[in-house]
Amino acid sequence: MDARSVLLLFSAVLLTLFTLSILSSPPSHKADPSKNRKTPAFLQTPTHHTPRRHSAAVPHHPLDPLTVTEIHRVKHIIQNHHFFTNKAYALHSVVLEEPEKQAVLRWRKGNPLPPRKAAVVARAGGETLVLTADVGSGEVVRHEAGRASGYPTMTVEDMTSATWAPLASADFNRTVVARGVDLEDLACLPLSTGWFGKNEENRRLVKVQCYTTEGTANFYMRPIEGLTVVVDLDTHEILEITEKGRDVPIPNAANTDYRFAAQNSYQRLVNPISLEQPKGPSFTVEDNHLVKWANWEFHLKPDPRAGVIISRAMVLDPGTGEMRNVMYKGLTSELFVPYMDPTDAWYFKTYMDAGEYGFGLQAMPLDPLNDCPRNAYYMDGVFAAADGTPYVRSSMVCVFESYAGDIAWRHAESPITGMEIREVRPKVTLVVRMAASVANYDYIVDWEFQTDGLIRIKVGLSGILMVKGSTYSNTNQVNNEEDLYGTLLSENVIGVIHDHFITFYLDMDVDGANNSFVKVNLQREYASPAESPRMSYLKAVRKVAKTEKDAQVKINLHDPSEFHIVNPTKKTRVGNPVGYKLVPSGTAANLLDPKDPPQQRGAFTNNQIWVTPYNTSEQWAGGAFVSQSHGDDTLQVWSNRDRSIEKKDIVVWYTLGFHHVPCQEDFPIMPTVSSSFDLKPVNFFERNPILNIPPNFENDLPVCKADASA
């Protein structure tokens, strides 16, 4: 291979790393010395984050993630185990194997930690290995991987090697040049293939599609339409090159760059705003992972697949002074993103971002003052590369207090009562935030805790559309009968219609593990003329779900219900079972045919709500191994077993959905659109738990004055 080819390969790797937002990972690709490049700002340590000495970190809690030292130990254990002797191998996941739930619940600070173990998923000799490595003893136990289809999450190394593999093909290079693209301007993406039949079995596959970076950093808007390369991830062999876009021009680079420095002008629509806290934040983070704020306490850790995991969430009861259990564990289980274009270069784009790419692996360092406010606390992720080497994803999660002028509660009396009453309390919340940049799309996930006991989980979508090149520059050129599969956003650019479904795992332990799911249906009742002048009214009818199928819920505005998780053994003083309720907000239902291969894999989106009995092997809604899976190990499959869920340790699953029909305002980068759902106390407290919080007084708040030099 000549020097130019080496340089091209090297450039492709760098572009891919940038594309996938993983440049802060450990692989040591050094900058081209001839280019004299500076480190991009987004790779520099945020100015408001104090770097931590991860090499000296030790675990303090049974759920603390593996430390740098522990991951090094696991790497050594794996290297010296006979499973991996004289074999090429890759570690696809190295995370804490959490102790049994009862052991965690019994543990108290000061007690010895349960044995520290690593859950390892590896590939070696063409097979997937599921292992437990005891960090202390060095013992390795192999578990049955199961008969379900699919492969583990791609490693960062998988993604980078796949994207430069096509450059080894002279046919590919000739095709790119023939489309008018300089190989030095090439940027490629590794796209998961889904599953569409037996010809895709027995090989780990990825499809590679490419773009040109010429004239813009926003290369997503300059696709080489119709060019697709099928690559074997294990051998890097090119299995197929398809070129079905020769007549489609590459869209122009003009007006596609979204960076602040690339704008010719800007307008400041509002004056700068900042939340000032002269006495400092009201929350603390003990031992790096235990968050305490107001009346809440929970364990927080980054995770390479889920992004963040909230555990042992407890809230203070103002009546008893006791911390009460609400949720044992909550996380983003899976994301399903099907695109609505059945043509050759698009039909397979039905991504599962957590199981295929790693939601946490795609998280980027958060930007102080823009992603998170001034007084935010930042938490790093510590992950393992494919060879087992630990690396740090800095500032991956932030924690901050939020006040947007919202009201916690209020009441003012009308003058006709003669009572001069005006009582108002401000609402301040605590937010845990992470943002994942899964190639073009950015997901912002917030876990927001309120003093009234409510937890709000919000997902924001931003980033850049995945677009399709087109021969059209205006809608007047389009035949009315032709389906564009999207919206013409700019000359030669179509934003393809797609969905986003984000499924959350919520292990609710409301005042203990044994809970029940209750559907409270609002039904129309009729009054007799003898009883009332009214003809109709609403009645709440409670139905306890006995088995899993009773708790499969499709939300229907015309059949309204509340969805309660109650502890039937714990009652309020007036006899109501204590509980929380899941409160859906704006969401979307999946409209794909259930027999469509992508929907078989994404069957966990067939309902908005599911309830299953607690099972440590059932945490990922799309299955443990999602890549190229057939849909034989999903939440749908588990729930159809119809197991008993009444008065059991149960897990509630909720799917937040978005239909996205792109519009011109989404070009060249999308304003954030958000939706959320709540976990809200329902007869959990004896009365309003924030009745006795004080209002704000003038002397409580700082008065900030503009600097004379400003």
PDB file of N, CA and C in Angstrom, residues 22 35 39 98 137 222 232 252 296 298 310 316 322-323 387 425 432 461 473 497 522 527 564 626 696 700:
ATOM      1  N   ILE A  22     -16.561   9.915  19.253  1.00  0.00           N
ATOM      2  CA  ILE A  22     -15.832   9.057  20.179  1.00  0.00           C
ATOM      3  C   ILE A  22     -14.357   9.435  20.249  1.00  0.00           C
ATOM      4  N   LYS A  35      -0.401  18.594   9.284  1.00  0.00           N
ATOM      5  CA  LYS A  35      -1.591  19.441   9.273  1.00  0.00           C
ATOM      6  C   LYS A  35      -1.587  20.481  10.393  1.00  0.00           C
ATOM      7  N   THR A  39      -6.260  20.818  19.027  1.00  0.00           N
ATOM      8  CA  THR A  39      -7.280  19.955  19.609  1.00  0.00           C
ATOM      9  C   THR A  39      -8.626  20.651  19.537  1.00  0.00           C
ATOM     10  N   GLU A  98     -24.009  -6.549  38.992  1.00  0.00           N
ATOM     11  CA  GLU A  98     -24.591  -6.041  40.230  1.00  0.00           C
ATOM     12  C   GLU A  98     -24.926  -7.184  41.183  1.00  0.00           C
ATOM     13  N   SER A 137     -10.938 -12.759  43.318  1.00  0.00           N
ATOM     14  CA  SER A 137     -10.336 -14.096  43.229  1.00  0.00           C
ATOM     15  C   SER A 137      -9.751 -14.400  41.866  1.00  0.00           C
ATOM     16  N   ARG A 222     -24.497  16.057   2.726  1.00  0.00           N
ATOM     17  CA  ARG A 222     -23.878  15.834   1.421  1.00  0.00           C
ATOM     18  C   ARG A 222     -23.666  14.327   1.184  1.00  0.00           C
ATOM     19  N   ASP A 232     -18.098  -7.487   6.348  1.00  0.00           N
ATOM     20  CA  ASP A 232     -18.050  -8.478   7.423  1.00  0.00           C
ATOM     21  C   ASP A 232     -17.246  -7.872   8.575  1.00  0.00           C
ATOM     22  N   ASN A 252     -25.389  20.576  -2.530  1.00  0.00           N
ATOM     23  CA  ASN A 252     -24.424  21.660  -2.362  1.00  0.00           C
ATOM     24  C   ASN A 252     -24.102  21.874  -0.885  1.00  0.00           C
ATOM     25  N   TRP A 296     -34.672  13.983  48.560  1.00  0.00           N
ATOM     26  CA  TRP A 296     -34.354  12.832  47.712  1.00  0.00           C
ATOM     27  C   TRP A 296     -32.953  12.290  47.975  1.00  0.00           C
ATOM     28  N   PHE A 298     -30.460   9.147  45.868  1.00  0.00           N
ATOM     29  CA  PHE A 298     -30.389   8.066  44.879  1.00  0.00           C
ATOM     30  C   PHE A 298     -28.942   7.851  44.455  1.00  0.00           C
ATOM     31  N   ILE A 310     -30.181   5.188  37.306  1.00  0.00           N
ATOM     32  CA  ILE A 310     -30.618   5.722  38.598  1.00  0.00           C
ATOM     33  C   ILE A 310     -31.029   4.529  39.458  1.00  0.00           C
ATOM     34  N   LEU A 316     -37.955  11.408  51.266  1.00  0.00           N
ATOM     35  CA  LEU A 316     -38.221  11.611  52.688  1.00  0.00           C
ATOM     36  C   LEU A 316     -39.706  11.838  52.925  1.00  0.00           C
ATOM     37  N   GLU A 322     -38.785   9.431  57.726  1.00  0.00           N
ATOM     38  CA  GLU A 322     -38.111   8.251  57.189  1.00  0.00           C
ATOM     39  C   GLU A 322     -37.926   8.377  55.675  1.00  0.00           C
ATOM     40  N   MET A 323     -36.820   7.796  55.176  1.00  0.00           N
ATOM     41  CA  MET A 323     -36.615   7.682  53.736  1.00  0.00           C
ATOM     42  C   MET A 323     -37.389   6.465  53.248  1.00  0.00           C
ATOM     43  N   ASP A 387      -9.929  -4.156  23.867  1.00  0.00           N
ATOM     44  CA  ASP A 387      -8.860  -4.993  24.426  1.00  0.00           C
ATOM     45  C   ASP A 387      -8.880  -5.014  25.950  1.00  0.00           C
ATOM     46  N   ARG A 425     -45.559  29.107  46.289  1.00  0.00           N
ATOM     47  CA  ARG A 425     -44.244  28.525  46.551  1.00  0.00           C
ATOM     48  C   ARG A 425     -43.525  28.274  45.222  1.00  0.00           C
ATOM     49  N   VAL A 432     -30.772  15.394  36.435  1.00  0.00           N
ATOM     50  CA  VAL A 432     -29.638  14.563  36.008  1.00  0.00           C
ATOM     51  C   VAL A 432     -29.708  14.477  34.495  1.00  0.00           C
ATOM     52  N   LEU A 461     -34.857  15.662  21.408  1.00  0.00           N
ATOM     53  CA  LEU A 461     -34.226  15.253  20.151  1.00  0.00           C
ATOM     54  C   LEU A 461     -33.692  16.483  19.438  1.00  0.00           C
ATOM     55  N   SER A 473     -34.951  19.856  -7.081  1.00  0.00           N
ATOM     56  CA  SER A 473     -34.555  21.078  -6.386  1.00  0.00           C
ATOM     57  C   SER A 473     -35.764  21.915  -5.978  1.00  0.00           C
ATOM     58  N   ILE A 497     -38.987  10.566   6.434  1.00  0.00           N
ATOM     59  CA  ILE A 497     -39.867  10.360   7.585  1.00  0.00           C
ATOM     60  C   ILE A 497     -39.332   9.197   8.425  1.00  0.00           C
ATOM     61  N   LEU A 522     -61.403   5.345  33.633  1.00  0.00           N
ATOM     62  CA  LEU A 522     -62.466   6.338  33.779  1.00  0.00           C
ATOM     63  C   LEU A 522     -63.603   5.984  32.825  1.00  0.00           C
ATOM     64  N   ALA A 527     -76.764   8.884  35.266  1.00  0.00           N
ATOM     65  CA  ALA A 527     -77.631   9.105  36.426  1.00  0.00           C
ATOM     66  C   ALA A 527     -79.095   9.040  35.976  1.00  0.00           C
ATOM     67  N   HIS A 564     -51.471   2.857  38.042  1.00  0.00           N
ATOM     68  CA  HIS A 564     -50.915   2.927  39.388  1.00  0.00           C
ATOM     69  C   HIS A 564     -50.025   1.725  39.682  1.00  0.00           C
ATOM     70  N   VAL A 626     -28.736  -7.467  20.325  1.00  0.00           N
ATOM     71  CA  VAL A 626     -29.699  -6.833  19.431  1.00  0.00           C
ATOM     72  C   VAL A 626     -29.259  -6.860  17.973  1.00  0.00           C
ATOM     73  N   ASN A 696     -40.259  32.410  48.900  1.00  0.00           N
ATOM     74  CA  ASN A 696     -39.080  33.260  48.777  1.00  0.00           C
ATOM     75  C   ASN A 696     -39.374  34.642  49.356  1.00  0.00           C
ATOM     76  N   ASP A 700     -33.789  36.720  50.761  1.00  0.00           N
ATOM     77  CA  ASP A 700     -33.237  35.397  50.452  1.00  0.00           C
ATOM     78  C   ASP A 700     -32.443  35.395  49.154  1.00  0.00           C
TER      79      ASP A 700
END
